[in-house]
Short mmCIF file of C-alpha atoms and ligand atoms in Angstrom, two decimals:
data_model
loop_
_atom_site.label_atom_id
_atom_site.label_comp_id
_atom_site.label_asym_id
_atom_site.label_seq_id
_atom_site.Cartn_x
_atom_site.Cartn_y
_atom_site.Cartn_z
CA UNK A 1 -26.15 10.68 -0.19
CA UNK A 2 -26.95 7.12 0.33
CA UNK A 3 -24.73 4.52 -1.68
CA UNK A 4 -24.78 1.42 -2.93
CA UNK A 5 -20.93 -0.23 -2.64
CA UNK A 6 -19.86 -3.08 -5.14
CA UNK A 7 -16.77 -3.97 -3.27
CA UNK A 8 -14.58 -6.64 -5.26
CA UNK A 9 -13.14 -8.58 -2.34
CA UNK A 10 -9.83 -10.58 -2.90
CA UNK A 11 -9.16 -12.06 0.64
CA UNK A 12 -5.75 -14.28 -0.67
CA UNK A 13 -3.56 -16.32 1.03
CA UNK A 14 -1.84 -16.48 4.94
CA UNK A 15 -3.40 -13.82 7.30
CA UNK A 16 -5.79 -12.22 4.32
CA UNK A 17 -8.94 -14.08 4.82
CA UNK A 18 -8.86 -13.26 8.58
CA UNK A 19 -7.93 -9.47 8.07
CA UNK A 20 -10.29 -8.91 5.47
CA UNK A 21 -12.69 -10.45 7.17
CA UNK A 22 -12.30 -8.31 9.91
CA UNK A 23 -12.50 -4.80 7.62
CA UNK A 24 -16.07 -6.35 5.82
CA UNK A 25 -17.10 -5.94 9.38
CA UNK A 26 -16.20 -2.72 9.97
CA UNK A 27 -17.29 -1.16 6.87
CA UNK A 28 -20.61 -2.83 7.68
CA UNK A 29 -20.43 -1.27 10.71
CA UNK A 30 -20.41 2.22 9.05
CA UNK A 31 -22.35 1.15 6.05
CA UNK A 32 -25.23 0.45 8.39
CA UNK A 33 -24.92 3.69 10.82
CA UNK A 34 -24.44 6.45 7.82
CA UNK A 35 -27.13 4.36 5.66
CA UNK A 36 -25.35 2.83 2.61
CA UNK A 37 -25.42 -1.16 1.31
CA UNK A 38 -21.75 -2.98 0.64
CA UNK A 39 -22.48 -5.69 -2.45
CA UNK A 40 -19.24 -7.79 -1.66
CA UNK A 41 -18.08 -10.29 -4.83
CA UNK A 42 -15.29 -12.01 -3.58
CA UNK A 43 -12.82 -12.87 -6.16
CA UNK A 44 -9.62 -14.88 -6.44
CA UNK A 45 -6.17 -14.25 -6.50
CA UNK A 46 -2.54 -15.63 -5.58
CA UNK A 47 -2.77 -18.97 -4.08
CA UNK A 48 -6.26 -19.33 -3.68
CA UNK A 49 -6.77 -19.02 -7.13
CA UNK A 50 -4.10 -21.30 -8.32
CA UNK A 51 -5.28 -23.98 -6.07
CA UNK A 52 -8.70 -23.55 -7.82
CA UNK A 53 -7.51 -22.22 -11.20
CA UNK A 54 -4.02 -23.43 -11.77
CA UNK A 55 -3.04 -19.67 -12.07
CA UNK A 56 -2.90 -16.81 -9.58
CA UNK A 57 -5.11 -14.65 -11.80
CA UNK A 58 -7.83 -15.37 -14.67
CA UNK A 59 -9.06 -13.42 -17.21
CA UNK A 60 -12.57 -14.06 -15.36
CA UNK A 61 -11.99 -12.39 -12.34
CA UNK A 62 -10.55 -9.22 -14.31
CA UNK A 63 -13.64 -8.78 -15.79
CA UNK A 64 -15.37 -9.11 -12.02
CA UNK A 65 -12.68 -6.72 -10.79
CA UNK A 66 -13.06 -4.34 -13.49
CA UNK A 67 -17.41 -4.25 -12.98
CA UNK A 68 -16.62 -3.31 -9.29
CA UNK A 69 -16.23 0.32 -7.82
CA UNK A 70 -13.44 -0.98 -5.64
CA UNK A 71 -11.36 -3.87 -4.74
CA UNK A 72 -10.60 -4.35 -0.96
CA UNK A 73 -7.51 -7.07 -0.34
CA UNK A 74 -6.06 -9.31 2.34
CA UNK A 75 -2.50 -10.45 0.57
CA UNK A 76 -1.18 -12.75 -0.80
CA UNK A 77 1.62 -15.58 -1.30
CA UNK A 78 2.84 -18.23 1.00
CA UNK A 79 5.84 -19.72 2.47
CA UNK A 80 8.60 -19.57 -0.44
CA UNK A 81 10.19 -22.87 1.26
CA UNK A 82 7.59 -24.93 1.59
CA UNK A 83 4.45 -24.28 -0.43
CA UNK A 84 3.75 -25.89 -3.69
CA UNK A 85 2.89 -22.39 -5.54
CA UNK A 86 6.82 -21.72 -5.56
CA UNK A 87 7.46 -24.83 -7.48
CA UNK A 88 5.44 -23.46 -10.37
CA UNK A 89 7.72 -21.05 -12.91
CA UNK A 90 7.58 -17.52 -11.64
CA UNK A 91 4.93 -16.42 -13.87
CA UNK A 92 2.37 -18.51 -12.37
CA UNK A 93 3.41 -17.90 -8.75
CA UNK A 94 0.94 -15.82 -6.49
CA UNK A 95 2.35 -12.48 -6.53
CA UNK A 96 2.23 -12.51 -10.55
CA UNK A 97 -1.27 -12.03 -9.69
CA UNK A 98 -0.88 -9.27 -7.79
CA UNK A 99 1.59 -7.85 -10.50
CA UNK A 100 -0.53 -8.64 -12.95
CA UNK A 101 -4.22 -6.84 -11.62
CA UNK A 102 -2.02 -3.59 -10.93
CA UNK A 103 -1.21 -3.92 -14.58
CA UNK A 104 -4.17 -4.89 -15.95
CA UNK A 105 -6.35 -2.43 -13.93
CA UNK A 106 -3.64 0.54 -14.68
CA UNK A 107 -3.30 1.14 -10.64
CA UNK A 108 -0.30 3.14 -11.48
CA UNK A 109 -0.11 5.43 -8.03
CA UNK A 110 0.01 3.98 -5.09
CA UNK A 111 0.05 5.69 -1.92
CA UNK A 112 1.59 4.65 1.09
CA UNK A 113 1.17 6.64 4.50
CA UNK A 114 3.27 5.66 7.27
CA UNK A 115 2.26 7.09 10.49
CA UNK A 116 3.37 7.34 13.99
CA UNK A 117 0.62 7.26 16.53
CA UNK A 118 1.43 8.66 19.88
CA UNK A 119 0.00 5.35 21.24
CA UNK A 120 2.11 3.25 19.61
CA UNK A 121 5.85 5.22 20.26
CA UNK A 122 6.77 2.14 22.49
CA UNK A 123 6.15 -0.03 19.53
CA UNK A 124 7.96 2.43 17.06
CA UNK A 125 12.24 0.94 17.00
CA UNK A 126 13.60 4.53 17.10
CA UNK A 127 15.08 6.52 19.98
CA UNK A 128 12.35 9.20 21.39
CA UNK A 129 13.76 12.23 20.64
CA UNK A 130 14.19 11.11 16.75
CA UNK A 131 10.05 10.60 17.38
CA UNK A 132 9.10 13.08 19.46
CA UNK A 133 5.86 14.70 18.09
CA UNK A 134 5.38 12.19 16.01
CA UNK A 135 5.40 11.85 12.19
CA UNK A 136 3.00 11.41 9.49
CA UNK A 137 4.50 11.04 5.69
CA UNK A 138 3.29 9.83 2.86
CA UNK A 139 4.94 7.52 0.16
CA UNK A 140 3.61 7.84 -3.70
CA UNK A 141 5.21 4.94 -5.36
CA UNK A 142 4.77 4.15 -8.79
CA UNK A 143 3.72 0.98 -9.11
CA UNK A 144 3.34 -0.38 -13.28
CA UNK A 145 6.15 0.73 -14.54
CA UNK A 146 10.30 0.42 -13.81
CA UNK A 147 12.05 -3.04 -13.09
CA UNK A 148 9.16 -4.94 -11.87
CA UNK A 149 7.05 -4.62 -15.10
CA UNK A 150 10.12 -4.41 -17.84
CA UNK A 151 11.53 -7.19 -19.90
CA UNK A 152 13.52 -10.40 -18.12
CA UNK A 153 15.08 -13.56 -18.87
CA UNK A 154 17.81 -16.01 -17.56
CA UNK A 155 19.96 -17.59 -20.30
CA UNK A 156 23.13 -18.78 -20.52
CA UNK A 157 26.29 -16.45 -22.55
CA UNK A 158 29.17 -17.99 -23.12
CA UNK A 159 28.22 -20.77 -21.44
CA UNK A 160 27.66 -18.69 -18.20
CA UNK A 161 23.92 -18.58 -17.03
CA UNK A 162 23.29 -15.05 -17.11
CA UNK A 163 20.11 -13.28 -15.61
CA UNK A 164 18.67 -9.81 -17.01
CA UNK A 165 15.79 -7.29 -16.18
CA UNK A 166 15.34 -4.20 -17.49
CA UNK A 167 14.11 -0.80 -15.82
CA UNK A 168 12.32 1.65 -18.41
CA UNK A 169 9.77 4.37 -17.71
CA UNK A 170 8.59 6.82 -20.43
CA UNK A 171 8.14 10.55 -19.48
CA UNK A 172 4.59 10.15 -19.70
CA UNK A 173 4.29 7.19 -16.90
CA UNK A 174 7.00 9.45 -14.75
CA UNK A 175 4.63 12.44 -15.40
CA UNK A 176 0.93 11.12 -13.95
CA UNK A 177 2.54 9.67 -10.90
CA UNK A 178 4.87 13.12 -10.26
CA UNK A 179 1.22 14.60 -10.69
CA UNK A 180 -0.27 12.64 -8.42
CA UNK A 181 2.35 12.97 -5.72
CA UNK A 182 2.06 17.07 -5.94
CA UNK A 183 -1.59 16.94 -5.73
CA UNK A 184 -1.51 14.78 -2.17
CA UNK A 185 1.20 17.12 -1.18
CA UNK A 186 -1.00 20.73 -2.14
CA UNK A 187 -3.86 18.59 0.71
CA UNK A 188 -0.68 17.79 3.11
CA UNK A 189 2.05 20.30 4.33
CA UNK A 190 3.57 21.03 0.35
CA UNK A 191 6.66 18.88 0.45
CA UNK A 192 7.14 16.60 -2.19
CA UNK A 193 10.73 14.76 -1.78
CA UNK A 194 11.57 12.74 -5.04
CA UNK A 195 13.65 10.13 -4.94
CA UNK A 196 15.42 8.57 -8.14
CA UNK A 197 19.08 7.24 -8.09
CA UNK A 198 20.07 9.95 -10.78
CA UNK A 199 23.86 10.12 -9.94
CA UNK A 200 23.56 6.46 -11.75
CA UNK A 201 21.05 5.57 -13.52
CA UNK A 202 19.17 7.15 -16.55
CA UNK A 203 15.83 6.07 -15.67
CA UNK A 204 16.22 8.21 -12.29
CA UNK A 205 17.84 11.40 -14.11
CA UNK A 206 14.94 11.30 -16.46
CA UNK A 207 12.86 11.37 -13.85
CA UNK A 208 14.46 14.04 -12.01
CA UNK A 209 13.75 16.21 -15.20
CA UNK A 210 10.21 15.45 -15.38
CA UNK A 211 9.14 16.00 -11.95
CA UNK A 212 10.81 19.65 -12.08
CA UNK A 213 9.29 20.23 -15.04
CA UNK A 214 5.61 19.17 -13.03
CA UNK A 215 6.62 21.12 -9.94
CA UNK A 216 6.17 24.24 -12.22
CA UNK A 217 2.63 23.93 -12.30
CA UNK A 218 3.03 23.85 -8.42
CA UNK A 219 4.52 27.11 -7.16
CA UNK A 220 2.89 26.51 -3.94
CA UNK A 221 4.70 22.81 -2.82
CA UNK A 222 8.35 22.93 -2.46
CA UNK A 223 10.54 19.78 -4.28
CA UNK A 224 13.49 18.47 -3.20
CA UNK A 225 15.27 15.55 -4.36
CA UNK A 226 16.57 12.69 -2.75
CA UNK A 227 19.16 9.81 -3.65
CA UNK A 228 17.59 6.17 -2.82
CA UNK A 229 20.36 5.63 -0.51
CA UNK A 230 20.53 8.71 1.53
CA UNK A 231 16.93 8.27 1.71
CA UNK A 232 16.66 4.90 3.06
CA UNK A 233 18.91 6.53 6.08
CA UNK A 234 17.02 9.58 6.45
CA UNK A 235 14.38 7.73 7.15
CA UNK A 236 15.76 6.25 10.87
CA UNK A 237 17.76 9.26 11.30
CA UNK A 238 14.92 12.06 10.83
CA UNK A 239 11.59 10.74 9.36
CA UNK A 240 9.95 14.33 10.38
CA UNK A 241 11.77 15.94 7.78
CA UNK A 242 9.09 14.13 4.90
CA UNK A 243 6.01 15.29 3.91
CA UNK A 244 5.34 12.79 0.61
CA UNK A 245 7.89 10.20 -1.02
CA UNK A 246 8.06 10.47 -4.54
CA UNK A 247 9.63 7.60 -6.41
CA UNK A 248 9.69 4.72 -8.67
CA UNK A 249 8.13 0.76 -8.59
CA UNK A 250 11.23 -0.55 -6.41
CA UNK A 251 12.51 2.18 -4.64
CA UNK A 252 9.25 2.78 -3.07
CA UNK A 253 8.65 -1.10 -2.77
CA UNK A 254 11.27 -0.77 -0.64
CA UNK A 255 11.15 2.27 1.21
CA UNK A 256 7.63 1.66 1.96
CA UNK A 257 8.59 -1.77 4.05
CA UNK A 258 11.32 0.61 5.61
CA UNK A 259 8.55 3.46 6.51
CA UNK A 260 6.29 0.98 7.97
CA UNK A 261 8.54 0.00 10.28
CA UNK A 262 9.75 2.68 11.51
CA UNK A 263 5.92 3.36 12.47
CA UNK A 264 6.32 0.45 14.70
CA UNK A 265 4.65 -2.49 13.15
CA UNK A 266 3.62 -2.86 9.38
CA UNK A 267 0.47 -4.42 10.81
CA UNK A 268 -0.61 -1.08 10.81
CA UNK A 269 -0.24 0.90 7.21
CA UNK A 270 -2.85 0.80 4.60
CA UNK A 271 -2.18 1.28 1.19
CA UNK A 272 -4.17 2.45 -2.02
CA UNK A 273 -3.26 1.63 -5.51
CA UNK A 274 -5.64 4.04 -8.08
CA UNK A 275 -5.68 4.73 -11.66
CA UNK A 276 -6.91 7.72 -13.50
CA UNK A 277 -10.66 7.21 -12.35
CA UNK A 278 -12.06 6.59 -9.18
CA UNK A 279 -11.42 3.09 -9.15
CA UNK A 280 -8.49 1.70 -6.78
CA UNK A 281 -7.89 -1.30 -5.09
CA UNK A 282 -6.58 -1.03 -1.41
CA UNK A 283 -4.66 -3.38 0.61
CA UNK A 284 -2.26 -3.68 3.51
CA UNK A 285 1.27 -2.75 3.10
CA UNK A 286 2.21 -5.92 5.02
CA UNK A 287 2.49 -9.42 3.31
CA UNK A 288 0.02 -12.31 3.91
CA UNK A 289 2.58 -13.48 7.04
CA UNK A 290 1.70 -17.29 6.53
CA UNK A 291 4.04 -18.06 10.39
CA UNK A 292 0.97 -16.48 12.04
CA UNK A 293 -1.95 -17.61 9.77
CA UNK A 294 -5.12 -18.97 11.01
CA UNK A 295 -3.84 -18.17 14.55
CA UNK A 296 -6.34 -15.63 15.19
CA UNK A 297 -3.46 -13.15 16.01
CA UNK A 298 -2.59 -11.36 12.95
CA UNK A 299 -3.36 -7.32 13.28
CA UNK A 300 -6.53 -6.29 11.05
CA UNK A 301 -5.51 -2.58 11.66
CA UNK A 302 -3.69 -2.11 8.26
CA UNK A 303 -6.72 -3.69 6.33
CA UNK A 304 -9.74 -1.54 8.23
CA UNK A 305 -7.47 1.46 7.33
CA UNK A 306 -7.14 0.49 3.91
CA UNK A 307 -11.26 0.09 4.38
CA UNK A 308 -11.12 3.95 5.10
CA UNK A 309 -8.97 4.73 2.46
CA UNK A 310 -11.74 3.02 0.11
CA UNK A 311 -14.36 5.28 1.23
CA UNK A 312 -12.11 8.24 0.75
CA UNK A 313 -10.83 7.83 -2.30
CA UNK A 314 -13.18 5.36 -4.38
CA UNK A 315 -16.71 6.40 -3.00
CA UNK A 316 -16.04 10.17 -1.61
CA UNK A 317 -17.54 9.06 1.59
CA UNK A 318 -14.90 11.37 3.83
CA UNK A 319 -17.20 11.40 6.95
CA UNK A 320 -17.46 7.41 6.66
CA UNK A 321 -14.01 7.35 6.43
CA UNK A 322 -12.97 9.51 9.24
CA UNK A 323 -15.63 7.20 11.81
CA UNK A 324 -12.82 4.39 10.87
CA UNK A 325 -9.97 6.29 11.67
CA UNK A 326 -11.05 7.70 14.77
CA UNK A 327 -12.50 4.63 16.04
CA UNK A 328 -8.99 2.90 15.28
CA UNK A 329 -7.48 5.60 17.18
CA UNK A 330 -10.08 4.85 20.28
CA UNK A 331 -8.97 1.62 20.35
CA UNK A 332 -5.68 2.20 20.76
CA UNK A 333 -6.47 5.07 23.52
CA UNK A 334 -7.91 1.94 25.54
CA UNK A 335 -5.17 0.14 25.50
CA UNK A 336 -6.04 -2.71 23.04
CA UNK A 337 -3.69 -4.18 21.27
CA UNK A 338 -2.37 -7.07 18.88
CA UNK A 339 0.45 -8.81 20.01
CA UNK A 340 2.98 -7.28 17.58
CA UNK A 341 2.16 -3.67 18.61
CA UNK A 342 1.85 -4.65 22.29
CA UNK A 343 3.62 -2.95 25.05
CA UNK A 344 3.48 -3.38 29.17
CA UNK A 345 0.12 -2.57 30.51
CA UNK A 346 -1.69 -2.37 27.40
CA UNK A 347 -4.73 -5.35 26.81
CA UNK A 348 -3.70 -8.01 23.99
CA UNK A 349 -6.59 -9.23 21.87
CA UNK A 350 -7.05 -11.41 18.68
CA UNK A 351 -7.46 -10.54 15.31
CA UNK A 352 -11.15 -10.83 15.82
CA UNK A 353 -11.84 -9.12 19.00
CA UNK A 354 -9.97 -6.22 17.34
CA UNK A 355 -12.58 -5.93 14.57
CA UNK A 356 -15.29 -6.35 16.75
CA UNK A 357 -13.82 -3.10 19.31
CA UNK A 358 -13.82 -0.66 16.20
CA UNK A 359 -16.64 -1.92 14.92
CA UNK A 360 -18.30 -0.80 18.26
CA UNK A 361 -16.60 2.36 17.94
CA UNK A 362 -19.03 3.24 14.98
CA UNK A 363 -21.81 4.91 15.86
C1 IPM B 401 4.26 -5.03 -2.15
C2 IPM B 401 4.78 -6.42 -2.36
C3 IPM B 401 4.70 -6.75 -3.84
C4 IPM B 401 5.49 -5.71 -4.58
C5 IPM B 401 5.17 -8.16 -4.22
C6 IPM B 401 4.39 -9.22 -3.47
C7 IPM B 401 5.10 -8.40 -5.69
O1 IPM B 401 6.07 -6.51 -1.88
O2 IPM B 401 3.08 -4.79 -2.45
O3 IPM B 401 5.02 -4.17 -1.72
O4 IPM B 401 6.71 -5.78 -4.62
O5 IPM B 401 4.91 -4.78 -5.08
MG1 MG B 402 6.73 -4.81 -0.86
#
């Protein structure tokens, strides 16, 4: 079927406009071979909008956001030290934005694969035989609800200045995300690890109750559970053992960084963030890197495979999607690489010239 794409693009601060820049051509690229159109609105957010705006998100480009079918995003944010937008108060800094659409746009699952490509196992920090074969896991993190989204304040008690931020999540918001994280693992190998911090905290031993009471209605995937802490280490001591990551706003904010590493460079991981419907907005994993902005050098990899993930998830367009994926993979093959994935022998190229190889791949 032949499709018409309204892509919401948010290109953002640091490395984003030159990354995303870099996916539009790709997924023109495969737009044009399998027959479809891509309608792109671009739309602002972090910096760019508060240097326009005054605020890192408006009401405005909600509305935009919500008419699209999909949102594809650079990142966002700038140096903490130096830039202006971190002199504002913290509610009008650029990643309240990005805090903010994920709220407003109820992107409450967001998926996280961190893989290992054979290519890249020079680039990849852990010993070989920790690698060996690879590994390919998924993390499902949710992402408007816990500590990022609850209540906080600074004030002073007792004349000492005092700083508080709550972590709640309701059965319910525990329940679609465990959902969602059993339904990737019944199209993976079955595994669903969840991790929660339950020998601590409430929030975490709630959730440990509702995700066994979910994995009932999945007799075929096997659950385990995982402390936060033993999980962070698993992760460099035997990331083979995970099929998909189960776990809450921060844990898997940080665990995510952690997986993405371990892949070798988080120049690399896509990410999607989706709500109940179709609709999901999909970004790098990485952040918008403003020490290597405008260089030309930054890796587009992470935002063409976020591209792919669009297609697959938003649009349904799987054999679209796969064209992406295997021409990234090509292009590795041949040896071309950004300069924080690249190894001896292997042929470093620009942010641009990378687009324009797996563009070429598409035919
Ligand atoms: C991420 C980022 C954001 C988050 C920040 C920028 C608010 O670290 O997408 O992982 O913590 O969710
Ligand atoms: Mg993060």
């Amino acid at each position: 079927m032949i499709m018409k794409l309204n892509i919401g693009v948010i290109k953002g601060d640091g490395i984003g406009p030159e990354i995303v820049t870099e996916a539009m051509k790709v997924l023109d690229k495969v737009a044009g071979v399998y027959g479809h159109t891509c309608n792109y609105t671009q739309l602002l957010m972090g910096g760019a909008s508060i240097n326009v705006n005054g605020i890192p998100l408006t009401d405005e480009t909600i509305l935009q956001a919500k008419k699209s079918d999909a949102i594809l995003m650079g990142s966002i944010g700038g140096d903490a030290k130096t830039s202006p937008w971190y002199q504002l108060e913290p509610s009008k800094r650029p990643e309240a934005g990005l805090l903010k659409i994920r709220k407003e746009l109820n992107l409450f699952a967001n998926l996280r694969p961190a893989i290992l490509y054979d290519e890249l196992k020079g680039a990849c920090p852990l010993k070989e035989e920790i690698t060996e074969g690879g590994f390919d896991l998924m993390i499902m993190r949710e992402l408007t609800g816990g500590l990022y989204f609850g209540k906080r304040q600074t004030v002073e008690e007792d004349g000492v200045l005092t700083a508080h931020d709550s972590l709640t999540y309701n059965e319910n918001e525990i329940r679609r995300i465990a959902k969602r994280g059993f339904d990737i693992a019944m199209k993976r190998r079955g595994k669903v690890t969840s991790v929660d911090k339950a020998n601590v905290l409430d929030s975490s031993r709630l959730w440990r109750k509702v995700v066994e009471e979910v994995a009932k209605d999945y007799p075929e995937v096997t659950l385990e559970h995982m402390l936060v802490d033993n999980c962070a280490m698993q992760l460099v001591k035997d990331p083979k053992q995970f099929d998909v990551v189960l776990t809450e706003n921060m844990f898997g904010d940080i665990l995510s960084d952690e997986a993405s590493m371990v892949t070798g460079s988080i120049g690399m991981l896509a990410s999607a963030s989706l709500n109940e419907t179709k609709f999901g907005l999909y970004e790098p994993s990485g952040g918008s890197a403003p020490d290597i902005a405008g260089k030309g050098i930054a890796n587009p990899i992470a935002t063409i495979l976020s591209a792919a993930m669009m297609l697959r998830f938003s649009f349904d367009l799987d054999k679209e999607a796969d064209a992406i994926e295997q021409a990234v993979e090509k292009v590795l093959k041949e040896g071309f690489r950004t300069i924080d994935i690249m190894s001896e022998g292997k042929t470093q190229v620009g942010t641009e010239k990378m687009g324009d190889l797996i563009a070429g791949y598409i035919e």
